[in-house]
Amino acid sequence: MLEDIKFDLQTLDVRALTPIQWSALKNQLIEQARQNRNAELRKAMAHVFAGPERLLEAFSRGFIRRKQAFLMSRRRKAAFTALSALDDRALRDIGLRRREIFSAVYRPDSGRRR
């Protein structure tokens, strides 16, 4: 019943309100304030929880990059060990000299044609 009363706050003369109208106005203003507060809290929480989410994404990207770098270093070390174990003749067959093993493994884009 009281919720059905609508007030125009621009033209309202609060001195002319009956106690029932005053109570309805007060309840309407309180409800509007609650709605505004809840909307602002939702926006603030969205910003608060967006930060840790972005931090977690950055952490996972960093973790993936470190994992890839670790795996690449293991592959390079294994390739270096395998090539170092070959004799000079086998290295010549694949087009390498012993002094070129390091640059062939650790600098694959050094411009050397194979």
XYZ file of C-alpha atoms in Angstrom:
114
model
C 0.000 0.000 0.000
C 2.679 2.516 0.975
C 4.965 1.276 -1.796
C 2.450 2.450 -4.397
C 2.922 6.115 -3.455
C 5.329 7.910 -5.831
C 7.041 11.160 -4.892
C 8.508 13.848 -7.127
C 11.380 15.144 -5.017
C 11.803 18.267 -7.153
C 8.393 19.682 -6.319
C 7.694 17.982 -3.002
C 6.791 20.111 0.001
C 7.666 17.888 2.944
C 5.751 20.101 5.361
C 2.472 19.156 3.672
C 2.984 15.387 4.031
C 0.804 13.251 6.240
C 2.547 10.845 8.646
C 1.729 7.934 6.301
C 3.160 9.786 3.293
C 6.221 10.783 5.327
C 6.802 7.141 6.274
C 6.394 6.047 2.649
C 8.846 8.746 1.470
C 11.377 7.712 4.099
C 11.104 4.035 3.112
C 11.429 4.912 -0.586
C 14.560 7.003 0.041
C 16.097 4.277 2.191
C 15.448 1.695 -0.534
C 16.970 3.939 -3.204
C 20.022 4.501 -1.016
C 20.405 0.729 -0.487
C 20.164 0.088 -4.222
C 22.748 2.782 -4.982
C 25.070 1.466 -2.257
C 24.759 -2.118 -3.534
C 25.475 -1.015 -7.106
C 28.611 0.843 -5.982
C 29.743 -2.115 -3.862
C 29.298 -4.453 -6.850
C 31.420 -2.142 -9.000
C 34.095 -1.872 -6.309
C 34.193 -5.647 -5.795
C 34.490 -6.177 -9.543
C 37.632 -4.012 -9.492
C 39.000 -5.715 -6.390
C 38.542 -9.211 -7.762
C 39.718 -8.290 -11.258
C 43.167 -7.448 -9.856
C 43.961 -10.908 -8.446
C 42.571 -12.521 -11.594
C 44.942 -10.469 -13.770
C 47.777 -11.228 -11.369
C 47.046 -14.942 -11.604
C 46.999 -14.759 -15.419
C 50.357 -12.943 -15.440
C 51.789 -15.502 -13.022
C 50.605 -18.401 -15.172
C 52.024 -16.788 -18.338
C 55.357 -16.324 -16.547
C 55.268 -19.908 -15.322
C 54.598 -21.187 -18.852
C 57.468 -19.097 -20.259
C 59.854 -20.395 -17.598
C 58.750 -23.969 -18.220
C 59.299 -23.556 -21.974
C 62.726 -21.999 -21.381
C 63.655 -24.845 -19.026
C 62.561 -27.476 -21.551
C 64.465 -25.696 -24.330
C 67.638 -25.599 -22.216
C 67.286 -29.330 -21.519
C 66.871 -30.066 -25.243
C 69.880 -27.917 -26.105
C 72.014 -29.548 -23.440
C 71.018 -33.006 -24.709
C 71.787 -31.982 -28.308
C 75.138 -30.534 -27.290
C 76.023 -33.719 -25.398
C 74.956 -35.925 -28.296
C 76.892 -33.913 -30.879
C 79.960 -33.759 -28.641
C 79.909 -37.548 -28.354
C 80.212 -37.951 -32.144
C 83.611 -38.399 -33.732
C 84.989 -35.882 -36.242
C 84.020 -37.980 -39.245
C 80.360 -38.216 -38.188
C 80.317 -34.471 -37.539
C 81.759 -33.838 -41.006
C 79.001 -36.020 -42.471
C 76.347 -33.725 -41.017
C 78.291 -30.603 -42.014
C 79.743 -29.528 -38.676
C 83.150 -29.043 -37.213
C 83.771 -29.694 -33.561
C 84.263 -25.980 -32.845
C 80.830 -25.220 -34.390
C 78.812 -27.483 -32.082
C 78.114 -24.786 -29.505
C 76.896 -22.217 -32.020
C 74.878 -24.848 -33.912
C 73.019 -25.797 -30.729
C 72.740 -22.500 -28.850
C 72.546 -20.123 -31.810
C 70.520 -21.974 -34.443
C 69.765 -18.756 -36.366
C 73.424 -17.757 -36.740
C 73.121 -17.687 -40.522
C 74.955 -20.926 -41.186
C 73.549 -22.834 -44.145
C 73.158 -26.566 -43.942
